[in-house]
mmCIF file of C-alpha atoms in Angstrom:
data_model
loop_
_atom_site.group_PDB
_atom_site.id
_atom_site.type_symbol
_atom_site.label_atom_id
_atom_site.label_comp_id
_atom_site.label_asym_id
_atom_site.label_seq_id
_atom_site.Cartn_x
_atom_site.Cartn_y
_atom_site.Cartn_z
ATOM 1 C CA MET B 482 16.638 -13.216 -6.874
ATOM 2 C CA PRO B 483 16.723 -10.087 -4.690
ATOM 3 C CA LEU B 484 14.656 -7.078 -5.624
ATOM 4 C CA ALA B 485 16.404 -3.859 -6.552
ATOM 5 C CA ASN B 486 17.926 -2.099 -3.553
ATOM 6 C CA THR B 487 14.773 -1.155 -1.648
ATOM 7 C CA ALA B 488 16.768 1.055 0.731
ATOM 8 C CA SER B 489 17.234 3.463 -2.190
ATOM 9 C CA TYR B 490 13.483 3.853 -2.643
ATOM 10 C CA PRO B 491 11.628 6.718 -0.935
ATOM 11 C CA ILE B 492 10.152 5.569 2.362
ATOM 12 C CA TRP B 493 6.607 6.186 1.118
ATOM 13 C CA VAL B 494 7.212 3.817 -1.823
ATOM 14 C CA ASN B 495 8.417 1.086 0.530
ATOM 15 C CA VAL B 496 5.391 1.619 2.767
ATOM 16 C CA LEU B 497 3.034 1.294 -0.206
ATOM 17 C CA LEU B 498 4.801 -1.878 -1.388
ATOM 18 C CA PHE B 499 4.606 -3.261 2.140
ATOM 19 C CA LEU B 500 0.848 -2.577 2.330
ATOM 20 C CA ALA B 501 0.190 -3.962 -1.156
ATOM 21 C CA ALA B 502 2.006 -7.207 -0.392
ATOM 22 C CA GLY B 503 0.119 -7.425 2.895
ATOM 23 C CA LEU B 504 -3.230 -7.135 1.096
ATOM 24 C CA VAL B 505 -2.249 -9.913 -1.313
ATOM 25 C CA ILE B 506 -1.386 -12.170 1.602
ATOM 26 C CA TRP B 507 -4.591 -11.245 3.422
ATOM 27 C CA PHE B 508 -6.883 -12.320 0.575
ATOM 28 C CA ALA B 509 -4.750 -15.262 -0.582
ATOM 29 C CA GLY B 510 -4.433 -16.591 2.974
ATOM 30 C CA GLY B 511 -8.196 -16.584 3.453
ATOM 31 C CA ARG B 512 -8.758 -18.442 0.180
ATOM 32 C CA LEU B 513 -5.983 -20.904 1.005
ATOM 33 C CA THR B 514 -7.556 -21.865 4.346
ATOM 34 C CA THR B 515 -11.000 -22.303 2.797
ATOM 35 C CA ALA B 516 -9.597 -24.456 -0.006
ATOM 36 C CA LEU B 517 -7.611 -26.652 2.392
ATOM 37 C CA ASP B 518 -10.665 -27.066 4.627
ATOM 38 C CA ALA B 519 -12.565 -28.243 1.546
ATOM 39 C CA VAL B 520 -9.757 -30.701 0.732
ATOM 40 C CA ALA B 521 -9.916 -32.028 4.289
ATOM 41 C CA ALA B 522 -13.694 -32.510 3.980
ATOM 42 C CA LYS B 523 -13.398 -34.271 0.611
ATOM 43 C CA THR B 524 -10.544 -36.567 1.590
ATOM 44 C CA ARG B 525 -11.533 -36.973 5.274
ATOM 45 C CA LEU B 526 -8.081 -35.867 6.345
ATOM 46 C CA ASP B 527 -7.705 -34.743 9.962
ATOM 47 C CA HIS B 528 -7.896 -30.950 10.321
ATOM 48 C CA ALA B 529 -4.929 -30.834 12.714
ATOM 49 C CA PHE B 530 -2.852 -32.722 10.141
ATOM 50 C CA VAL B 531 -3.993 -30.411 7.315
ATOM 51 C CA GLY B 532 -3.157 -27.375 9.425
ATOM 52 C CA MET B 533 0.256 -28.670 10.433
ATOM 53 C CA LEU B 534 1.445 -30.096 7.116
ATOM 54 C CA LEU B 535 -0.254 -28.114 4.365
ATOM 55 C CA LEU B 536 -1.101 -24.765 5.936
ATOM 56 C CA GLY B 537 2.103 -24.764 7.983
ATOM 57 C CA GLY B 538 4.253 -25.664 5.009
ATOM 58 C CA ILE B 539 2.739 -23.182 2.564
ATOM 59 C CA THR B 540 2.696 -20.241 4.974
ATOM 60 C CA SER B 541 6.387 -20.876 5.709
ATOM 61 C CA LEU B 542 7.364 -20.029 2.120
ATOM 62 C CA PRO B 543 8.136 -16.360 2.941
ATOM 63 C CA GLU B 544 10.558 -17.498 5.663
ATOM 64 C CA VAL B 545 12.294 -19.797 3.166
ATOM 65 C CA ALA B 546 12.819 -16.893 0.778
ATOM 66 C CA ASN B 547 14.009 -14.555 3.520
ATOM 67 C CA THR B 548 16.398 -17.132 5.024
ATOM 68 C CA ILE B 549 18.113 -17.720 1.684
ATOM 69 C CA THR B 550 18.324 -14.016 0.872
ATOM 70 C CA ALA B 551 19.557 -12.854 4.292
ATOM 71 C CA ALA B 552 22.181 -15.600 4.616
ATOM 72 C CA SER B 553 23.499 -15.099 1.079
ATOM 73 C CA ILE B 554 24.092 -11.369 1.655
ATOM 74 C CA GLY B 555 26.015 -12.097 4.876
ATOM 75 C CA LYS B 556 23.298 -11.303 7.441
ATOM 76 C CA PRO B 557 22.682 -14.589 9.289
ATOM 77 C CA ALA B 558 21.272 -12.778 12.329
ATOM 78 C CA LEU B 559 18.552 -11.342 10.085
ATOM 79 C CA ALA B 560 17.657 -14.836 8.862
ATOM 80 C CA ILE B 561 17.670 -16.575 12.252
ATOM 81 C CA ASN B 562 15.859 -13.802 14.095
ATOM 82 C CA ASN B 563 13.182 -13.919 11.432
ATOM 83 C CA LEU B 564 12.706 -17.628 12.187
ATOM 84 C CA LEU B 565 12.737 -17.186 15.968
ATOM 85 C CA GLY B 566 10.645 -14.029 15.800
ATOM 86 C CA SER B 567 8.037 -15.803 13.700
ATOM 87 C CA ALA B 568 7.955 -18.699 16.191
ATOM 88 C CA ALA B 569 6.963 -16.349 19.010
ATOM 89 C CA ILE B 570 4.781 -14.011 16.948
ATOM 90 C CA ASN B 571 2.771 -16.894 15.464
ATOM 91 C CA VAL B 572 1.781 -17.982 18.981
ATOM 92 C CA LEU B 573 0.969 -14.381 19.893
ATOM 93 C CA LEU B 574 -1.308 -14.092 16.855
ATOM 94 C CA LEU B 575 -3.270 -17.131 18.018
ATOM 95 C CA ALA B 576 -3.847 -15.411 21.348
ATOM 96 C CA VAL B 577 -4.853 -12.110 19.727
ATOM 97 C CA VAL B 578 -7.311 -13.764 17.339
ATOM 98 C CA ASP B 579 -8.825 -15.629 20.305
ATOM 99 C CA ALA B 580 -10.005 -12.234 21.568
ATOM 100 C CA PHE B 581 -11.884 -11.445 18.359
ATOM 101 C CA ILE B 582 -13.320 -14.795 17.252
ATOM 102 C CA GLY B 583 -16.109 -16.096 19.495
ATOM 103 C CA ARG B 584 -16.457 -15.976 23.269
ATOM 104 C CA GLN B 585 -14.944 -19.349 24.212
ATOM 105 C CA ALA B 586 -11.306 -19.845 25.150
ATOM 106 C CA VAL B 587 -9.725 -21.364 22.061
ATOM 107 C CA THR B 588 -7.971 -24.061 24.128
ATOM 108 C CA SER B 589 -11.334 -25.197 25.572
ATOM 109 C CA ILE B 590 -12.603 -26.400 22.178
ATOM 110 C CA VAL B 591 -9.515 -28.353 21.074
ATOM 111 C CA ALA B 592 -10.129 -32.091 21.379
ATOM 112 C CA LYS B 593 -7.133 -33.681 19.643
ATOM 113 C CA PRO B 594 -4.231 -35.110 21.702
ATOM 114 C CA SER B 595 -1.928 -34.392 18.748
ATOM 115 C CA THR B 596 -2.287 -30.671 19.426
ATOM 116 C CA MET B 597 -0.670 -31.121 22.837
ATOM 117 C CA MET B 598 2.045 -33.295 21.316
ATOM 118 C CA MET B 599 2.782 -30.514 18.820
ATOM 119 C CA ALA B 600 3.031 -27.959 21.636
ATOM 120 C CA ALA B 601 5.311 -30.126 23.784
ATOM 121 C CA THR B 602 7.724 -31.052 20.982
ATOM 122 C CA CYS B 603 7.879 -27.488 19.621
ATOM 123 C CA MET B 604 8.883 -26.290 23.100
ATOM 124 C CA ILE B 605 11.663 -28.885 23.149
ATOM 125 C CA VAL B 606 13.027 -27.742 19.767
ATOM 126 C CA LEU B 607 13.133 -24.094 20.896
ATOM 127 C CA ILE B 608 14.840 -24.970 24.192
ATOM 128 C CA VAL B 609 17.447 -27.032 22.313
ATOM 129 C CA ILE B 610 18.115 -24.023 20.063
ATOM 130 C CA ALA B 611 18.696 -21.822 23.116
ATOM 131 C CA GLY B 612 21.091 -24.425 24.509
ATOM 132 C CA LEU B 613 23.058 -24.738 21.271
ATOM 133 C CA ILE B 614 23.437 -20.956 21.008
ATOM 134 C CA THR B 615 24.894 -21.031 24.522
ATOM 135 C CA VAL B 616 27.398 -23.864 23.959
ATOM 136 C CA GLY B 617 28.269 -23.146 20.314
ATOM 137 C CA ASP B 618 28.373 -25.164 17.101
ATOM 138 C CA VAL B 619 30.988 -27.000 15.004
ATOM 139 C CA PRO B 620 31.145 -27.277 11.184
ATOM 140 C CA VAL B 621 30.292 -30.569 9.465
ATOM 141 C CA ALA B 622 30.378 -30.846 5.658
ATOM 142 C CA GLY B 623 29.889 -27.111 5.247
ATOM 143 C CA LEU B 624 26.998 -26.941 7.683
ATOM 144 C CA GLY B 625 26.753 -26.568 11.433
ATOM 145 C CA ALA B 626 26.284 -29.828 13.342
ATOM 146 C CA GLY B 627 23.903 -27.996 15.647
ATOM 147 C CA SER B 628 21.842 -26.693 12.724
ATOM 148 C CA ILE B 629 21.540 -30.218 11.350
ATOM 149 C CA ALA B 630 20.481 -31.501 14.775
ATOM 150 C CA ILE B 631 17.802 -28.800 15.034
ATOM 151 C CA ALA B 632 16.410 -29.687 11.606
ATOM 152 C CA VAL B 633 16.351 -33.411 12.398
ATOM 153 C CA LEU B 634 14.650 -32.757 15.747
ATOM 154 C CA ALA B 635 12.055 -30.487 14.096
ATOM 155 C CA VAL B 636 11.257 -33.067 11.402
ATOM 156 C CA LEU B 637 11.063 -35.874 13.981
ATOM 157 C CA SER B 638 8.760 -33.759 16.162
ATOM 158 C CA PHE B 639 6.594 -33.048 13.133
ATOM 159 C CA TRP B 640 6.300 -36.768 12.404
ATOM 160 C CA LEU B 641 5.538 -37.689 16.036
ATOM 161 C CA SER B 642 2.808 -35.068 16.190
ATOM 162 C CA ALA B 643 1.242 -35.966 12.836
ATOM 163 C CA SER B 644 0.900 -39.636 13.790
ATOM 164 C CA HIS B 645 0.104 -39.154 17.486
ATOM 165 C CA ASP B 646 -3.697 -39.397 17.365
ATOM 166 C CA LYS B 647 -3.509 -42.925 15.928
ATOM 167 C CA ARG B 648 -1.234 -44.031 18.782
ATOM 168 C CA SER B 649 -2.776 -42.009 21.612
ATOM 169 C CA PRO B 650 -4.280 -44.125 24.449
ATOM 170 C CA TRP B 651 -6.547 -41.286 25.634
ATOM 171 C CA MET B 652 -9.114 -38.850 24.294
ATOM 172 C CA VAL B 653 -11.270 -35.918 25.364
ATOM 173 C CA ASP B 654 -14.709 -37.144 26.487
ATOM 174 C CA GLU B 655 -16.655 -34.275 28.003
ATOM 175 C CA ASP B 656 -20.130 -35.806 27.585
ATOM 176 C CA GLY B 657 -19.218 -39.054 29.336
ATOM 177 C CA ASP B 658 -20.369 -41.378 26.565
ATOM 178 C CA GLY B 659 -16.994 -43.068 26.249
ATOM 179 C CA LYS B 660 -16.502 -41.757 22.713
ATOM 180 C CA PRO B 661 -14.155 -39.007 21.580
ATOM 181 C CA ASP B 662 -15.670 -35.575 21.154
ATOM 182 C CA THR B 663 -15.429 -34.642 17.499
ATOM 183 C CA ALA B 664 -17.149 -32.176 15.239
ATOM 184 C CA GLU B 665 -19.878 -33.499 12.986
ATOM 185 C CA ASP B 666 -18.726 -34.420 9.531
ATOM 186 C CA ASP B 667 -19.299 -31.622 7.069
ATOM 187 C CA PRO B 668 -20.789 -32.374 3.662
ATOM 188 C CA ALA B 669 -18.154 -32.709 0.971
ATOM 189 C CA PRO B 670 -17.758 -29.514 -1.097
ATOM 190 C CA GLN B 671 -18.958 -29.466 -4.708
ATOM 191 C CA ALA B 672 -15.633 -28.338 -6.217
ATOM 192 C CA SER B 673 -13.408 -31.108 -7.588
ATOM 193 C CA LEU B 674 -10.133 -32.012 -5.902
ATOM 194 C CA THR B 675 -8.245 -30.960 -9.026
ATOM 195 C CA ARG B 676 -9.783 -27.491 -8.921
ATOM 196 C CA LEU B 677 -9.069 -27.189 -5.197
ATOM 197 C CA TRP B 678 -5.412 -28.173 -5.623
ATOM 198 C CA VAL B 679 -5.013 -25.666 -8.478
ATOM 199 C CA GLU B 680 -6.469 -22.951 -6.240
ATOM 200 C CA ILE B 681 -4.102 -23.979 -3.428
ATOM 201 C CA ALA B 682 -1.116 -23.817 -5.790
ATOM 202 C CA ILE B 683 -2.081 -20.357 -7.055
ATOM 203 C CA THR B 684 -2.721 -18.907 -3.598
ATOM 204 C CA GLY B 685 0.473 -20.509 -2.289
ATOM 205 C CA ALA B 686 2.483 -18.894 -5.077
ATOM 206 C CA ALA B 687 0.866 -15.536 -4.324
ATOM 207 C CA ILE B 688 1.729 -15.872 -0.629
ATOM 208 C CA PHE B 689 5.335 -16.765 -1.472
ATOM 209 C CA ALA B 690 5.771 -13.795 -3.813
ATOM 210 C CA ALA B 691 4.074 -11.328 -1.482
ATOM 211 C CA GLY B 692 5.916 -12.656 1.575
ATOM 212 C CA TYR B 693 9.225 -12.370 -0.230
ATOM 213 C CA THR B 694 8.361 -8.784 -1.164
ATOM 214 C CA LEU B 695 7.554 -8.051 2.477
ATOM 215 C CA SER B 696 10.969 -9.354 3.533
ATOM 216 C CA GLU B 697 12.857 -7.327 0.937
ATOM 217 C CA VAL B 698 10.920 -4.122 1.581
ATOM 218 C CA GLY B 699 11.187 -4.658 5.343
ATOM 219 C CA ASP B 700 14.964 -4.912 5.061
ATOM 220 C CA GLY B 701 15.008 -1.659 3.065
ATOM 221 C CA LEU B 702 12.860 0.118 5.642
ATOM 222 C CA ALA B 703 15.133 -1.149 8.414
ATOM 223 C CA THR B 704 18.178 0.330 6.711
ATOM 224 C CA GLN B 705 16.393 3.634 6.249
ATOM 225 C CA LEU B 706 15.336 3.681 9.910
ATOM 226 C CA GLY B 707 18.765 2.636 11.227
ATOM 227 C CA LEU B 708 17.633 -0.537 13.010
ATOM 228 C CA THR B 709 19.841 -3.579 13.790
ATOM 229 C CA SER B 710 19.541 -6.961 12.053
ATOM 230 C CA ALA B 711 18.376 -8.629 15.287
ATOM 231 C CA VAL B 712 15.566 -6.145 15.855
ATOM 232 C CA VAL B 713 14.588 -6.128 12.183
ATOM 233 C CA GLY B 714 14.597 -9.922 11.910
ATOM 234 C CA PHE B 715 12.592 -10.504 15.086
ATOM 235 C CA GLY B 716 10.216 -7.557 14.937
ATOM 236 C CA LEU B 717 9.683 -6.110 11.488
ATOM 237 C CA ILE B 718 10.370 -9.040 9.148
ATOM 238 C CA GLY B 719 9.230 -11.617 11.712
ATOM 239 C CA THR B 720 5.889 -9.813 11.892
ATOM 240 C CA ALA B 721 5.706 -9.333 8.119
ATOM 241 C CA THR B 722 6.339 -12.979 7.279
ATOM 242 C CA SER B 723 3.821 -14.020 9.965
ATOM 243 C CA LEU B 724 1.017 -12.197 8.174
ATOM 244 C CA PRO B 725 -0.033 -15.375 6.272
ATOM 245 C CA GLU B 726 -0.397 -17.108 9.635
ATOM 246 C CA LEU B 727 -2.620 -14.308 10.967
ATOM 247 C CA VAL B 728 -4.973 -14.596 7.998
ATOM 248 C CA THR B 729 -5.156 -18.390 8.134
ATOM 249 C CA ILE B 730 -5.667 -18.429 11.924
ATOM 250 C CA ILE B 731 -8.629 -16.066 11.555
ATOM 251 C CA ALA B 732 -10.080 -18.136 8.711
ATOM 252 C CA ALA B 733 -9.592 -21.443 10.577
ATOM 253 C CA LEU B 734 -11.255 -20.195 13.761
ATOM 254 C CA LYS B 735 -14.149 -18.666 11.800
ATOM 255 C CA LEU B 736 -14.628 -22.123 10.278
ATOM 256 C CA ASN B 737 -14.604 -23.531 13.843
ATOM 257 C CA ARG B 738 -11.391 -25.460 13.168
ATOM 258 C CA PRO B 739 -9.290 -24.843 16.309
ATOM 259 C CA GLU B 740 -7.112 -27.892 15.625
ATOM 260 C CA MET B 741 -6.332 -26.491 12.172
ATOM 261 C CA ALA B 742 -5.385 -23.125 13.722
ATOM 262 C CA PHE B 743 -3.061 -24.707 16.297
ATOM 263 C CA GLY B 744 -1.693 -27.126 13.707
ATOM 264 C CA GLN B 745 -0.991 -24.257 11.340
ATOM 265 C CA VAL B 746 0.865 -22.204 13.997
ATOM 266 C CA LEU B 747 2.951 -25.052 15.380
ATOM 267 C CA GLY B 748 3.411 -26.709 11.981
ATOM 268 C CA THR B 749 4.765 -23.435 10.625
ATOM 269 C CA ASN B 750 7.155 -23.269 13.568
ATOM 270 C CA PHE B 751 8.444 -26.785 12.854
ATOM 271 C CA VAL B 752 9.049 -25.932 9.201
ATOM 272 C CA ASN B 753 10.693 -22.605 10.050
ATOM 273 C CA LEU B 754 13.043 -24.082 12.648
ATOM 274 C CA ALA B 755 14.042 -26.836 10.225
ATOM 275 C CA LEU B 756 15.483 -24.067 8.003
ATOM 276 C CA PHE B 757 18.603 -23.589 10.174
ATOM 277 C CA PRO B 758 20.788 -25.712 7.817
ATOM 278 C CA LEU B 759 19.520 -23.630 4.887
ATOM 279 C CA SER B 760 20.982 -20.495 6.441
ATOM 280 C CA ASP B 761 24.284 -22.348 6.978
ATOM 281 C CA ALA B 762 24.302 -23.492 3.356
ATOM 282 C CA PHE B 763 24.017 -19.939 2.000
ATOM 283 C CA PHE B 764 26.172 -18.150 4.583
ATOM 284 C CA ARG B 765 29.873 -17.942 3.759
ATOM 285 C CA GLY B 766 31.466 -18.131 7.169
ATOM 286 C CA GLU B 767 31.356 -20.042 10.442
ATOM 287 C CA PRO B 768 28.210 -21.951 11.502
ATOM 288 C CA VAL B 769 25.414 -19.411 11.903
ATOM 289 C CA ILE B 770 24.709 -20.532 15.471
ATOM 290 C CA ASN B 771 28.143 -19.184 16.451
ATOM 291 C CA THR B 772 27.133 -15.719 15.214
ATOM 292 C CA LEU B 773 24.193 -15.567 17.632
ATOM 293 C CA GLY B 774 24.052 -14.427 21.240
ATOM 294 C CA LYS B 775 21.824 -13.448 24.162
ATOM 295 C CA PHE B 776 19.184 -11.805 21.988
ATOM 296 C CA GLU B 777 18.533 -15.024 20.065
ATOM 297 C CA THR B 778 18.694 -17.145 23.221
ATOM 298 C CA VAL B 779 15.983 -15.039 24.855
ATOM 299 C CA SER B 780 13.961 -15.088 21.620
ATOM 300 C CA ALA B 781 13.967 -18.897 21.543
ATOM 301 C CA LEU B 782 13.061 -19.169 25.235
ATOM 302 C CA LEU B 783 10.280 -16.609 24.788
ATOM 303 C CA GLY B 784 8.721 -18.725 22.038
ATOM 304 C CA ALA B 785 8.967 -21.854 24.208
ATOM 305 C CA THR B 786 7.374 -20.041 27.156
ATOM 306 C CA LEU B 787 4.431 -18.792 25.094
ATOM 307 C CA ILE B 788 3.768 -22.297 23.771
ATOM 308 C CA GLY B 789 4.058 -23.628 27.332
ATOM 309 C CA ILE B 790 1.305 -21.282 28.489
ATOM 310 C CA PHE B 791 -1.023 -22.597 25.807
ATOM 311 C CA MET B 792 0.050 -26.132 26.744
ATOM 312 C CA VAL B 793 -1.282 -25.520 30.252
ATOM 313 C CA GLY B 794 -4.542 -24.235 28.766
ATOM 314 C CA LEU B 795 -4.860 -27.310 26.552
ATOM 315 C CA LEU B 796 -4.331 -29.602 29.539
ATOM 316 C CA GLU B 797 -6.775 -27.661 31.752
ATOM 317 C CA HIS B 798 -9.332 -27.624 28.905
ATOM 318 C CA ARG B 799 -11.567 -25.113 30.673
ATOM 319 C CA ASP B 800 -13.526 -22.224 29.252
ATOM 320 C CA ARG B 801 -12.100 -19.448 31.438
ATOM 321 C CA THR B 802 -12.146 -16.074 29.720
ATOM 322 C CA ILE B 803 -11.153 -12.486 30.366
ATOM 323 C CA PHE B 804 -11.876 -9.624 27.956
ATOM 324 C CA LYS B 805 -13.519 -12.166 25.605
ATOM 325 C CA MET B 806 -10.337 -14.262 25.347
ATOM 326 C CA GLY B 807 -9.043 -17.281 27.196
ATOM 327 C CA VAL B 808 -7.062 -16.584 30.358
ATOM 328 C CA ASP B 809 -4.150 -18.424 28.741
ATOM 329 C CA SER B 810 -4.368 -16.170 25.661
ATOM 330 C CA ALA B 811 -4.281 -13.094 27.901
ATOM 331 C CA ALA B 812 -1.218 -14.526 29.677
ATOM 332 C CA VAL B 813 0.501 -15.117 26.317
ATOM 333 C CA ILE B 814 -0.008 -11.467 25.342
ATOM 334 C CA VAL B 815 1.316 -10.182 28.692
ATOM 335 C CA VAL B 816 4.378 -12.458 28.634
ATOM 336 C CA PHE B 817 5.127 -11.544 25.011
ATOM 337 C CA LEU B 818 5.107 -7.839 25.884
ATOM 338 C CA GLY B 819 7.395 -8.567 28.843
ATOM 339 C CA GLY B 820 9.698 -10.515 26.534
ATOM 340 C CA LEU B 821 9.837 -7.583 24.130
ATOM 341 C CA ALA B 822 10.903 -5.335 27.003
ATOM 342 C CA VAL B 823 13.736 -7.738 27.843
ATOM 343 C CA LEU B 824 14.802 -7.991 24.193
ATOM 344 C CA ALA B 825 14.797 -4.192 23.920
ATOM 345 C CA GLN B 826 17.360 -4.071 26.736
ATOM 346 C CA LEU B 827 19.595 -6.561 24.868
#
């Protein structure tokens, strides 16, 4: 249910609400990551899988709320640009955090083949989106056929990535002992699984509520500032709803869980991109893909390019740094800024 018309609030009230919701997400996101890491230790689940499925799914809740709200009020560009903006911004956040957490390039300490599978398949989904925006969509049972195809491809990519390590014929073996390089098992936490799941549910609900508030207040601020739906969706709301990802990336890397950080970023992207049919379901009009244009095409290709840069870093698997961050992270930041310049011209 939408909040009261936030555009009618004084700007300073909206700013305070924005900051308050951000603080809730900051603390809840940190607790969520710690609790999920404890669940992974207790159940011996793979950290990449936990990051992709659980962290990715929970931190996508704000995008779910924003997609439904924006589409139902007749602003599909706001909904889709939020999804595409988050896809690119999430990758950017991983690069930025790399500069502040440790001195190793984050891609040099990732040892799971599934991380590379996630990167490759996420690039494919984003490129397909750019192609469908170019050629157009057709309605099928009240939804766009292209939107359905995107969701199916995202879910299939998610499944391929989650099960890839079990099927992979290769592994990282830097010490030459013929065994995969893995972190030492951590002792199981003292808290019970029931208590951990309750904490996860509470923090997830807090993230959903705060993320939804960010979206609503962001839309009000955009109206007050006279910005377009494309710019608002990609920049302001895309950044706002990516705040849970920023917190969980920081927490995961502080816990020395690079696979969880990558899994969280790319898992969130899979979940977000699978929301295309949701925007069609709540938008009363033609398929939402047909309402998009060059701005969204460039947004999708920008996200794919940023992931591709990290893909190269994962394949190189070398600890090359500049300004305390991996060379690939620095390249991601530069390309993102260049992409923003292009989007500003559109």
